[in-house]
Amino acid sequence: MSLGKKVFSSAILLFIRKLWGNAINLVVMAFLARILAKEDFGLLAVSSVFLGIISTLATSGISEYVIYYSGGDKKQKINAAFWLNLFLTIGIVLVVVVLGPLWADFFKNDKIYPLMLLLLVSFFFEMLLSIPKALLRQELEYQTLVLYGSVAMTIVSVGKLGAAYFGMGVFSLALPQAFVSPILMVAFFLKSKWRPLMYFGMSHYGQIIKYTQHLIGSRVLTKFVNEGDNIIVGKFIGLEGLGLYTLAFQLANLVTSNVIFIINDIGLPVLSKVKSEMGLIKSVYLKMTSVLCMISFPIITALVIGSNGIILVFYGPKWIDAVLPFQILCLFGLSRTINSPTSSLFNVMGRPDLVFKFGLIFAPLFLFSVYVGSYVGLIGVALATTITRVLGSFVLIGLAIKLIETRWSEIWNKLKFILFTSLATLIVFGMIFHFFAWSGFVWLELFAVPLAVYVNLLFYRIIFPKHFFAFIDSVLTEMTGLKNIRVLKYVFFS
């Protein structure tokens, strides 16, 4: 199978997994949002922040190194990476156990520490499976990755429902994962057929750390950025406000998070296979950007249009205050889509230091802006988050453009058509809601979501037919090798 076809099939499998995961998560969250308090979701976010920051500091980049490295002593490097990862994981566990009570005391809630310990169990086993999982990623064995991940995710989701039903409260959000993660670890080791040798390989640690140091630095800063707003909201607005903000942020990034998951998963192994050819890397990067925007822009626009219906139907009236922050944060979701391929690009080009240096400047500016926005409430935080993150995304895109020797005009040419039709769709549905008084009819607003996606693509088909079909030909025909794709496109879009 050619690289293009393998990438396409891997992306489709990952997309199916995420689609299934989102469907399951939507059902589970709709149930949990009605029986758990908003404070419970804020508690989970606060408990996850500390563990996330510490784990990022220690383990970032090790699995990426396993994928990246291709030297003659690869087996020794993989073995050394496993033991280094294990030692660092044990260190993280000890740090969290010792410092966890201080974190709980900072937020003055006695449920935070036991919840952190529960999260620590799943974290430990997930770290152990990272090396065999990286080996499967390297070979683009996504059929196994998707199957195992989907089964585990489904069991965890059902487990959350059961635990919540039996009155376990906030602990129902973390307990099922703690049971499933060790089973998943065993499954990945069995499938990869890789076993660690009782040789620690400490002489290799220096080279591994040299590769990962900038990845660690940039990811720690990214983690502070991603979680810093939660800390600020939880401290200055309250845990209930944090629950609302967390829901709004998750919904606004629903599409983008799934896209980034796919890009991060296959982007590094794919780009590493063509890293010796600058022209090919440039072509792949631009095509990735084009595909991501073509998928994400219509859906994110539709989420803005149907946000009120989504919140009320799936989560209930008590979450209505999340609607406006959700709509505001969707703008950040659009910029995050455009920016998402840059991380893999910097790593493959051997320049993760660019992201680290950017983060050193961006992180304090972002956190300060969120702090200032917190004085206005959730709306202020959502505005601060959106404005600073959008500006930051464009800085990173600019660095990527310079690195691969391309121009802003080439990026703009990939975006302008879908950006125009998305704006047109937003205006049309806004006028319909206003003049025909759709607002308040939540099921009509919910129905508007899939309708808006179709209308957006229909606008593209009618207004820019040449570019619309050129996109389908260049992406689907080239990557799948299916010559009848032209027949299909006319059946569905003519």
Tab-separated table of C-alpha atoms in Angstrom:
chain	number	residue	atom	x	y	z
A	1	MET	CA	0.000	0.000	0.000
A	2	SER	CA	1.341	3.456	-0.940
A	3	LEU	CA	2.072	6.055	1.729
A	4	GLY	CA	-0.797	8.262	0.540
A	5	LYS	CA	-3.344	5.466	0.722
A	6	LYS	CA	-2.041	4.326	4.112
A	7	VAL	CA	-2.294	7.864	5.463
A	8	PHE	CA	-5.814	8.201	4.095
A	9	SER	CA	-6.981	4.897	5.580
A	10	SER	CA	-5.327	5.780	8.923
A	11	ALA	CA	-7.033	9.167	8.981
A	12	ILE	CA	-10.399	7.594	8.177
A	13	LEU	CA	-9.989	5.050	10.982
A	14	LEU	CA	-9.028	7.769	13.461
A	15	PHE	CA	-11.942	9.897	12.311
A	16	ILE	CA	-14.374	7.000	12.799
A	17	ARG	CA	-12.974	6.434	16.266
A	18	LYS	CA	-13.377	10.086	17.204
A	19	LEU	CA	-16.861	10.183	15.678
A	20	TRP	CA	-17.861	7.176	17.759
A	21	GLY	CA	-16.207	8.675	20.821
A	22	ASN	CA	-18.033	11.963	20.402
A	23	ALA	CA	-21.369	10.209	19.967
A	24	ILE	CA	-20.797	8.157	23.124
A	25	ASN	CA	-19.486	11.183	25.025
A	26	LEU	CA	-22.474	13.289	23.978
A	27	VAL	CA	-24.914	10.712	25.349
A	28	VAL	CA	-22.907	10.208	28.540
A	29	MET	CA	-22.455	13.931	29.174
A	30	ALA	CA	-26.142	14.597	28.534
A	31	PHE	CA	-26.892	12.121	31.326
A	32	LEU	CA	-24.123	13.177	33.710
A	33	ALA	CA	-24.860	16.893	33.275
A	34	ARG	CA	-28.313	16.272	34.699
A	35	ILE	CA	-27.355	14.219	37.749
A	36	LEU	CA	-23.990	15.746	38.681
A	37	ALA	CA	-23.446	19.294	39.887
A	38	LYS	CA	-21.593	21.897	37.829
A	39	GLU	CA	-19.076	21.984	40.666
A	40	ASP	CA	-18.236	18.302	40.033
A	41	PHE	CA	-16.993	19.079	36.522
A	42	GLY	CA	-14.986	21.953	37.935
A	43	LEU	CA	-13.430	19.583	40.502
A	44	LEU	CA	-12.371	17.173	37.760
A	45	ALA	CA	-10.797	20.016	35.762
A	46	VAL	CA	-8.880	21.305	38.810
A	47	SER	CA	-7.669	17.810	39.743
A	48	SER	CA	-6.495	17.118	36.189
A	49	VAL	CA	-4.570	20.390	35.864
A	50	PHE	CA	-1.878	19.608	38.450
A	51	LEU	CA	-1.269	16.070	37.190
A	52	GLY	CA	-1.208	17.283	33.595
A	53	ILE	CA	1.418	19.945	34.233
A	54	ILE	CA	3.709	17.609	36.198
A	55	SER	CA	3.436	14.758	33.665
A	56	THR	CA	4.128	17.099	30.754
A	57	LEU	CA	7.252	18.335	32.513
A	58	ALA	CA	8.630	14.811	32.820
A	59	THR	CA	7.491	12.604	29.944
A	60	SER	CA	6.866	14.807	26.897
A	61	GLY	CA	8.562	13.767	23.687
A	62	ILE	CA	9.719	10.249	24.576
A	63	SER	CA	7.188	8.449	22.391
A	64	GLU	CA	7.843	11.003	19.627
A	65	TYR	CA	11.543	10.174	19.855
A	66	VAL	CA	10.754	6.467	19.351
A	67	ILE	CA	8.892	7.369	16.140
A	68	TYR	CA	11.503	9.892	14.989
A	69	TYR	CA	14.697	7.887	15.551
A	70	SER	CA	15.883	5.618	12.730
A	71	GLY	CA	19.523	4.846	13.591
A	72	GLY	CA	21.192	1.435	13.569
A	73	ASP	CA	20.877	1.087	17.354
A	74	LYS	CA	17.130	1.700	17.325
A	75	LYS	CA	16.326	-1.387	19.447
A	76	GLN	CA	18.632	-0.185	22.208
A	77	LYS	CA	17.168	3.308	22.005
A	78	ILE	CA	13.603	1.977	22.302
A	79	ASN	CA	14.512	-0.086	25.348
A	80	ALA	CA	16.256	2.877	26.971
A	81	ALA	CA	13.235	5.080	26.193
A	82	PHE	CA	10.944	2.629	27.976
A	83	TRP	CA	12.989	2.605	31.181
A	84	LEU	CA	13.497	6.356	31.153
A	85	ASN	CA	9.749	6.799	30.701
A	86	LEU	CA	9.055	4.395	33.589
A	87	PHE	CA	11.492	6.107	35.970
A	88	LEU	CA	10.028	9.520	35.176
A	89	THR	CA	6.489	8.195	35.622
A	90	ILE	CA	7.329	6.845	39.078
A	91	GLY	CA	8.822	10.230	39.918
A	92	ILE	CA	5.604	11.970	38.861
A	93	VAL	CA	3.525	9.628	41.025
A	94	LEU	CA	5.642	10.475	44.069
A	95	VAL	CA	5.454	14.218	43.399
A	96	VAL	CA	1.667	14.168	43.059
A	97	VAL	CA	1.238	12.049	46.199
A	98	VAL	CA	3.378	14.484	48.222
A	99	LEU	CA	2.195	17.809	46.790
A	100	GLY	CA	-1.418	16.880	46.045
A	101	PRO	CA	-2.744	17.929	49.485
A	102	LEU	CA	-1.307	21.428	48.976
A	103	TRP	CA	-3.117	21.697	45.643
A	104	ALA	CA	-6.385	20.605	47.270
A	105	ASP	CA	-5.866	23.124	50.063
A	106	PHE	CA	-5.306	25.910	47.503
A	107	PHE	CA	-8.866	25.375	46.236
A	108	LYS	CA	-10.169	24.508	49.730
A	109	ASN	CA	-11.941	21.306	48.701
A	110	ASP	CA	-11.292	17.910	50.325
A	111	LYS	CA	-12.491	15.922	47.279
A	112	ILE	CA	-9.637	17.081	45.054
A	113	TYR	CA	-6.841	14.949	46.560
A	114	PRO	CA	-8.621	11.548	46.427
A	115	LEU	CA	-9.742	12.411	42.887
A	116	MET	CA	-6.106	13.125	41.962
A	117	LEU	CA	-5.029	9.749	43.351
A	118	LEU	CA	-7.682	8.063	41.229
A	119	LEU	CA	-6.464	9.894	38.128
A	120	LEU	CA	-2.921	8.857	39.061
A	121	VAL	CA	-3.774	5.163	38.651
A	122	SER	CA	-4.886	5.532	35.034
A	123	PHE	CA	-1.980	7.891	34.343
A	124	PHE	CA	0.593	5.299	35.473
A	125	PHE	CA	-0.639	2.564	33.147
A	126	GLU	CA	-1.170	4.957	30.237
A	127	MET	CA	2.472	5.984	30.502
A	128	LEU	CA	3.604	2.354	30.458
A	129	LEU	CA	1.709	1.640	27.237
A	130	SER	CA	3.114	4.703	25.433
A	131	ILE	CA	6.171	2.905	23.980
A	132	PRO	CA	4.376	-0.108	22.404
A	133	LYS	CA	1.711	2.318	21.192
A	134	ALA	CA	4.402	4.500	19.578
A	135	LEU	CA	5.792	1.464	17.754
A	136	LEU	CA	2.355	0.753	16.287
A	137	ARG	CA	1.974	4.425	15.309
A	138	GLN	CA	5.339	4.363	13.574
A	139	GLU	CA	4.111	1.618	11.254
A	140	LEU	CA	0.718	3.333	10.830
A	141	GLU	CA	-1.021	0.311	12.377
A	142	TYR	CA	-4.139	2.316	13.087
A	143	GLN	CA	-6.584	-0.538	12.725
A	144	THR	CA	-5.308	-1.924	16.023
A	145	LEU	CA	-4.989	1.486	17.653
A	146	VAL	CA	-8.530	2.462	16.730
A	147	LEU	CA	-10.060	-0.881	17.722
A	148	TYR	CA	-8.417	-0.986	21.144
A	149	GLY	CA	-9.031	2.697	21.790
A	150	SER	CA	-12.699	2.531	20.775
A	151	VAL	CA	-13.458	-0.521	22.912
A	152	ALA	CA	-11.712	1.004	25.931
A	153	MET	CA	-13.456	4.349	25.461
A	154	THR	CA	-16.875	2.704	25.226
A	155	ILE	CA	-16.319	0.678	28.393
A	156	VAL	CA	-15.141	3.793	30.251
A	157	SER	CA	-18.180	5.790	29.099
A	158	VAL	CA	-20.623	3.089	30.157
A	159	GLY	CA	-18.733	2.800	33.438
A	160	LYS	CA	-19.214	6.521	34.103
A	161	LEU	CA	-22.949	6.148	33.644
A	162	GLY	CA	-23.085	3.170	35.994
A	163	ALA	CA	-20.938	4.813	38.660
A	164	ALA	CA	-22.983	8.016	38.527
A	165	TYR	CA	-26.239	6.062	38.668
A	166	PHE	CA	-25.094	4.304	41.837
A	167	GLY	CA	-24.329	7.623	43.505
A	168	MET	CA	-20.526	7.855	43.256
A	169	GLY	CA	-20.726	11.542	42.389
A	170	VAL	CA	-17.618	13.246	41.019
A	171	PHE	CA	-15.580	10.023	41.342
A	172	SER	CA	-17.700	8.457	38.605
A	173	LEU	CA	-15.834	10.731	36.160
A	174	ALA	CA	-12.454	9.085	36.909
A	175	LEU	CA	-13.035	5.615	38.389
A	176	PRO	CA	-13.807	3.663	35.141
A	177	GLN	CA	-10.596	4.833	33.468
A	178	ALA	CA	-8.582	3.594	36.448
A	179	PHE	CA	-10.006	0.085	35.908
A	180	VAL	CA	-9.645	0.015	32.113
A	181	SER	CA	-6.131	1.466	31.696
A	182	PRO	CA	-4.161	-1.557	33.037
A	183	ILE	CA	-6.119	-3.902	30.752
A	184	LEU	CA	-5.395	-1.628	27.791
A	185	MET	CA	-1.699	-1.600	28.675
A	186	VAL	CA	-1.526	-5.407	28.571
A	187	ALA	CA	-3.370	-5.452	25.224
A	188	PHE	CA	-0.887	-3.055	23.589
A	189	PHE	CA	2.127	-5.017	24.799
A	190	LEU	CA	0.656	-8.253	23.474
A	191	LYS	CA	-0.165	-6.741	20.079
A	192	SER	CA	3.177	-4.970	19.561
A	193	LYS	CA	5.082	-8.141	20.555
A	194	TRP	CA	7.734	-5.857	22.018
A	195	ARG	CA	9.159	-6.566	25.475
A	196	PRO	CA	11.609	-4.459	27.484
A	197	LEU	CA	14.988	-5.958	28.299
A	198	MET	CA	16.450	-5.784	31.789
A	199	TYR	CA	19.000	-3.295	30.529
A	200	PHE	CA	18.327	0.305	31.511
A	201	GLY	CA	20.466	1.819	28.734
A	202	MET	CA	21.337	4.921	30.726
A	203	SER	CA	24.036	5.860	28.220
A	204	HIS	CA	21.236	6.652	25.740
A	205	TYR	CA	19.303	8.934	28.090
A	206	GLY	CA	21.347	11.993	27.168
A	207	GLN	CA	20.508	11.744	23.462
A	208	ILE	CA	16.836	11.110	24.198
A	209	ILE	CA	16.647	14.080	26.553
A	210	LYS	CA	18.486	16.289	24.055
A	211	TYR	CA	15.743	15.600	21.497
A	212	THR	CA	12.915	16.042	23.990
A	213	GLN	CA	14.139	19.081	25.946
A	214	HIS	CA	12.537	21.667	23.684
A	215	LEU	CA	9.435	19.509	23.295
A	216	ILE	CA	9.191	19.356	27.086
A	217	GLY	CA	9.672	23.104	27.397
A	218	SER	CA	7.116	23.965	24.726
A	219	ARG	CA	4.571	21.460	26.044
A	220	VAL	CA	4.942	22.622	29.623
A	221	LEU	CA	4.265	26.158	28.448
A	222	THR	CA	1.382	24.913	26.319
A	223	LYS	CA	0.019	23.040	29.329
A	224	PHE	CA	0.233	26.185	31.444
A	225	VAL	CA	-1.636	28.036	28.710
A	226	ASN	CA	-4.240	25.299	28.264
A	227	GLU	CA	-4.798	24.811	31.980
A	228	GLY	CA	-3.895	28.256	33.300
A	229	ASP	CA	-7.259	29.703	32.349
A	230	ASN	CA	-8.943	26.888	34.319
A	231	ILE	CA	-6.869	27.734	37.390
A	232	ILE	CA	-7.719	31.431	37.107
A	233	VAL	CA	-11.425	30.811	36.507
A	234	GLY	CA	-11.613	28.270	39.347
A	235	LYS	CA	-9.859	30.601	41.774
A	236	PHE	CA	-11.424	33.965	40.910
A	237	ILE	CA	-14.833	33.054	39.466
A	238	GLY	CA	-15.462	29.790	41.334
A	239	LEU	CA	-15.821	26.091	40.633
A	240	GLU	CA	-19.353	26.503	39.271
A	241	GLY	CA	-18.084	29.100	36.815
A	242	LEU	CA	-15.223	26.765	35.932
A	243	GLY	CA	-17.745	24.018	35.163
A	244	LEU	CA	-19.543	26.356	32.737
A	245	TYR	CA	-16.291	27.535	31.149
A	246	THR	CA	-14.992	23.975	30.769
A	247	LEU	CA	-18.160	22.905	28.975
A	248	ALA	CA	-18.077	25.951	26.677
A	249	PHE	CA	-14.405	25.395	25.847
A	250	GLN	CA	-14.869	21.675	25.176
A	251	LEU	CA	-17.835	22.265	22.867
A	252	ALA	CA	-16.111	25.109	21.006
A	253	ASN	CA	-13.088	22.870	20.427
A	254	LEU	CA	-15.080	19.714	19.760
A	255	VAL	CA	-14.210	19.632	16.060
A	256	THR	CA	-10.723	21.073	16.380
A	257	SER	CA	-9.686	18.704	19.176
A	258	ASN	CA	-10.683	15.755	17.018
A	259	VAL	CA	-8.808	17.177	14.036
A	260	ILE	CA	-5.686	17.851	16.108
A	261	PHE	CA	-5.876	14.351	17.555
A	262	ILE	CA	-5.726	12.927	14.019
A	263	ILE	CA	-3.019	15.346	12.844
A	264	ASN	CA	-0.808	14.793	15.885
A	265	ASP	CA	-1.246	11.043	15.625
A	266	ILE	CA	-0.359	10.610	11.953
A	267	GLY	CA	1.334	13.925	11.150
A	268	LEU	CA	4.680	13.134	12.764
A	269	PRO	CA	5.167	9.627	11.268
A	270	VAL	CA	3.999	10.822	7.839
A	271	LEU	CA	6.101	13.975	7.679
A	272	SER	CA	9.129	12.105	9.039
A	273	LYS	CA	9.008	9.840	5.976
A	274	VAL	CA	9.362	12.824	3.590
A	275	LYS	CA	11.496	15.145	5.748
A	276	SER	CA	14.434	15.024	3.335
A	277	GLU	CA	12.436	16.733	0.543
A	278	MET	CA	11.504	20.361	1.264
A	279	GLY	CA	9.155	20.635	-1.705
A	280	LEU	CA	7.219	17.564	-0.625
A	281	ILE	CA	6.982	18.739	2.995
A	282	LYS	CA	5.620	22.079	1.793
A	283	SER	CA	3.051	20.341	-0.416
A	284	VAL	CA	1.929	18.010	2.394
A	285	TYR	CA	1.688	20.886	4.898
A	286	LEU	CA	-0.455	23.035	2.592
A	287	LYS	CA	-2.688	20.110	1.697
A	288	MET	CA	-3.147	19.230	5.374
A	289	THR	CA	-4.152	22.831	6.094
A	290	SER	CA	-6.617	22.835	3.209
A	291	VAL	CA	-8.254	19.548	4.229
A	292	LEU	CA	-8.510	20.547	7.888
A	293	CYS	CA	-10.207	23.854	7.095
A	294	MET	CA	-12.565	22.261	4.575
A	295	ILE	CA	-13.710	19.826	7.274
A	296	SER	CA	-13.683	22.102	10.322
A	297	PHE	CA	-14.947	25.493	9.145
A	298	PRO	CA	-18.467	24.365	8.095
A	299	ILE	CA	-18.961	22.360	11.308
A	300	ILE	CA	-17.675	25.070	13.671
A	301	THR	CA	-19.863	27.636	11.904
A	302	ALA	CA	-22.836	25.307	12.369
A	303	LEU	CA	-22.023	24.915	16.077
A	304	VAL	CA	-22.176	28.712	16.500
A	305	ILE	CA	-25.541	28.790	14.744
A	306	GLY	CA	-27.049	25.987	16.813
A	307	SER	CA	-25.262	26.664	20.115
A	308	ASN	CA	-28.393	27.538	22.080
A	309	GLY	CA	-30.195	24.393	20.960
A	310	ILE	CA	-27.151	22.209	21.629
A	311	ILE	CA	-26.808	23.426	25.218
A	312	LEU	CA	-30.516	23.253	26.090
A	313	VAL	CA	-31.300	19.922	24.432
A	314	PHE	CA	-28.220	17.963	25.500
A	315	TYR	CA	-27.259	19.588	28.803
A	316	GLY	CA	-30.365	21.298	30.146
A	317	PRO	CA	-31.385	24.836	31.185
A	318	LYS	CA	-28.935	25.053	34.095
A	319	TRP	CA	-26.074	25.288	31.555
A	320	ILE	CA	-27.597	28.179	29.550
A	321	ASP	CA	-24.901	30.607	30.750
A	322	ALA	CA	-22.343	28.595	28.738
A	323	VAL	CA	-23.926	29.561	25.378
A	324	LEU	CA	-22.270	32.942	24.788
A	325	PRO	CA	-18.769	31.835	25.938
A	326	PHE	CA	-19.218	28.794	23.669
A	327	GLN	CA	-19.970	31.034	20.672
A	328	ILE	CA	-17.044	33.349	21.396
A	329	LEU	CA	-14.566	30.482	21.824
A	330	CYS	CA	-15.604	28.993	18.459
A	331	LEU	CA	-13.571	31.752	16.791
A	332	PHE	CA	-10.493	30.406	18.549
A	333	GLY	CA	-11.483	26.957	17.280
A	334	LEU	CA	-11.229	28.238	13.699
A	335	SER	CA	-7.728	29.649	14.189
A	336	ARG	CA	-6.637	26.501	16.013
A	337	THR	CA	-7.667	24.467	12.965
A	338	ILE	CA	-5.407	26.492	10.670
A	339	ASN	CA	-2.531	26.271	13.139
A	340	SER	CA	-2.837	22.559	14.014
A	341	PRO	CA	-0.297	21.112	11.487
A	342	THR	CA	2.519	23.385	12.698
A	343	SER	CA	3.452	21.288	15.763
A	344	SER	CA	4.298	18.170	13.736
A	345	LEU	CA	6.074	20.328	11.155
A	346	PHE	CA	8.384	21.954	13.731
A	347	ASN	CA	9.239	18.552	15.258
A	348	VAL	CA	10.028	16.954	11.900
A	349	MET	CA	12.162	19.904	10.805
A	350	GLY	CA	14.148	19.615	14.020
A	351	ARG	CA	12.963	23.018	15.286
A	352	PRO	CA	10.806	22.410	18.370
A	353	ASP	CA	12.817	25.257	19.902
A	354	LEU	CA	10.697	27.706	17.888
A	355	VAL	CA	7.559	26.647	19.734
A	356	PHE	CA	9.403	26.798	23.064
A	357	LYS	CA	10.681	30.343	22.440
A	358	PHE	CA	7.244	31.429	21.304
A	359	GLY	CA	5.693	29.932	24.442
A	360	LEU	CA	8.081	31.829	26.711
A	361	ILE	CA	6.581	35.081	25.423
A	362	PHE	CA	3.019	33.938	24.821
A	363	ALA	CA	2.272	32.097	28.094
A	364	PRO	CA	2.608	35.070	30.497
A	365	LEU	CA	0.758	37.384	28.104
A	366	PHE	CA	-2.086	34.904	27.776
A	367	LEU	CA	-2.427	34.222	31.502
A	368	PHE	CA	-2.351	37.952	32.274
A	369	SER	CA	-5.088	38.611	29.713
A	370	VAL	CA	-7.279	35.856	31.203
A	371	TYR	CA	-6.701	37.272	34.689
A	372	VAL	CA	-7.821	40.708	33.512
A	373	GLY	CA	-10.790	39.167	31.715
A	374	SER	CA	-11.875	37.349	34.893
A	375	TYR	CA	-12.884	40.715	36.372
A	376	VAL	CA	-15.643	40.849	33.748
A	377	GLY	CA	-16.728	37.265	34.399
A	378	LEU	CA	-16.948	34.286	32.048
A	379	ILE	CA	-17.561	36.472	29.005
A	380	GLY	CA	-14.395	38.426	29.743
A	381	VAL	CA	-12.374	35.220	30.082
A	382	ALA	CA	-13.805	33.860	26.811
A	383	LEU	CA	-12.942	37.091	24.977
A	384	ALA	CA	-9.437	37.231	26.447
A	385	THR	CA	-8.815	33.578	25.579
A	386	THR	CA	-10.070	33.978	22.016
A	387	ILE	CA	-8.233	37.201	21.160
A	388	THR	CA	-4.836	36.160	22.531
A	389	ARG	CA	-5.006	32.606	21.165
A	390	VAL	CA	-6.044	33.755	17.683
A	391	LEU	CA	-3.123	36.181	17.575
A	392	GLY	CA	-0.779	33.466	18.868
A	393	SER	CA	-1.975	31.026	16.208
A	394	PHE	CA	-1.071	33.433	13.443
A	395	VAL	CA	2.400	33.985	14.889
A	396	LEU	CA	3.040	30.222	14.806
A	397	ILE	CA	1.700	29.977	11.260
A	398	GLY	CA	4.081	32.770	10.289
A	399	LEU	CA	7.016	30.839	11.756
A	400	ALA	CA	5.939	27.715	9.847
A	401	ILE	CA	5.657	29.671	6.598
A	402	LYS	CA	9.187	30.992	7.027
A	403	LEU	CA	10.536	27.531	7.895
A	404	ILE	CA	9.225	25.841	4.734
A	405	GLU	CA	9.905	28.877	2.540
A	406	THR	CA	6.351	29.569	1.458
A	407	ARG	CA	4.159	32.702	1.518
A	408	TRP	CA	1.062	33.939	3.331
A	409	SER	CA	-0.683	34.161	-0.032
A	410	GLU	CA	-0.443	30.388	-0.447
A	411	ILE	CA	-2.119	29.874	2.918
A	412	TRP	CA	-4.767	32.471	2.062
A	413	ASN	CA	-5.509	30.774	-1.239
A	414	LYS	CA	-6.231	27.563	0.651
A	415	LEU	CA	-8.615	29.287	3.086
A	416	LYS	CA	-10.422	32.114	1.326
A	417	PHE	CA	-13.177	30.112	-0.348
A	418	ILE	CA	-14.341	28.110	2.675
A	419	LEU	CA	-13.906	31.193	4.884
A	420	PHE	CA	-16.204	33.208	2.578
A	421	THR	CA	-18.896	30.514	2.426
A	422	SER	CA	-18.760	30.005	6.214
A	423	LEU	CA	-19.303	33.729	6.768
A	424	ALA	CA	-22.144	33.718	4.233
A	425	THR	CA	-23.765	30.756	6.007
A	426	LEU	CA	-23.532	32.514	9.364
A	427	ILE	CA	-25.172	35.654	7.961
A	428	VAL	CA	-27.970	33.734	6.212
A	429	PHE	CA	-28.917	31.721	9.289
A	430	GLY	CA	-28.625	34.791	11.505
A	431	MET	CA	-31.161	36.551	9.289
A	432	ILE	CA	-33.458	33.501	9.325
A	433	PHE	CA	-33.339	33.326	13.122
A	434	HIS	CA	-34.063	37.058	13.332
A	435	PHE	CA	-36.818	37.506	10.753
A	436	PHE	CA	-38.597	34.174	11.220
A	437	ALA	CA	-38.236	34.102	15.021
A	438	TRP	CA	-36.519	30.700	15.169
A	439	SER	CA	-34.746	31.694	18.382
A	440	GLY	CA	-36.324	29.937	21.317
A	441	PHE	CA	-37.394	26.895	19.318
A	442	VAL	CA	-34.559	24.717	20.550
A	443	TRP	CA	-35.250	21.720	18.318
A	444	LEU	CA	-35.270	23.962	15.244
A	445	GLU	CA	-31.972	25.457	16.398
A	446	LEU	CA	-30.565	21.964	16.840
A	447	PHE	CA	-31.800	20.932	13.397
A	448	ALA	CA	-30.016	23.988	11.992
A	449	VAL	CA	-26.612	22.422	12.801
A	450	PRO	CA	-26.541	19.706	10.086
A	451	LEU	CA	-28.499	21.985	7.759
A	452	ALA	CA	-25.902	24.746	8.118
A	453	VAL	CA	-23.078	22.304	7.293
A	454	TYR	CA	-24.872	21.270	4.106
A	455	VAL	CA	-25.711	24.870	3.133
A	456	ASN	CA	-22.083	25.899	3.643
A	457	LEU	CA	-20.814	23.180	1.295
A	458	LEU	CA	-23.631	23.935	-1.129
A	459	PHE	CA	-22.564	27.593	-1.248
A	460	TYR	CA	-19.027	26.418	-1.965
A	461	ARG	CA	-20.309	24.144	-4.737
A	462	ILE	CA	-22.411	26.897	-6.356
A	463	ILE	CA	-20.183	29.968	-5.894
A	464	PHE	CA	-16.769	28.351	-6.386
A	465	PRO	CA	-17.424	25.156	-8.403
A	466	LYS	CA	-13.970	25.072	-9.977
A	467	HIS	CA	-12.164	25.149	-6.647
A	468	PHE	CA	-14.697	22.859	-4.981
A	469	PHE	CA	-14.161	20.023	-7.427
A	470	ALA	CA	-10.439	20.688	-7.640
A	471	PHE	CA	-10.303	20.084	-3.889
A	472	ILE	CA	-12.172	16.790	-4.183
A	473	ASP	CA	-9.995	15.624	-7.066
A	474	SER	CA	-6.683	16.572	-5.479
A	475	VAL	CA	-7.428	15.115	-2.066
A	476	LEU	CA	-9.783	12.195	-2.492
A	477	THR	CA	-8.683	10.916	-5.890
A	478	GLU	CA	-4.957	11.174	-5.181
A	479	MET	CA	-5.102	9.731	-1.690
A	480	THR	CA	-7.617	6.932	-2.283
A	481	GLY	CA	-6.685	6.097	-5.856
A	482	LEU	CA	-10.379	5.607	-6.637
A	483	LYS	CA	-11.031	6.685	-10.188
A	484	ASN	CA	-14.798	6.628	-9.673
A	485	ILE	CA	-14.554	9.470	-7.165
A	486	ARG	CA	-15.577	11.856	-9.961
A	487	VAL	CA	-18.792	9.899	-10.389
A	488	LEU	CA	-19.515	10.087	-6.679
A	489	LYS	CA	-18.951	13.814	-6.456
A	490	TYR	CA	-21.474	14.537	-9.205
A	491	VAL	CA	-24.022	12.216	-7.612
A	492	PHE	CA	-23.830	14.064	-4.291
A	493	PHE	CA	-23.081	17.659	-5.339
A	494	SER	CA	-24.449	18.239	-8.835
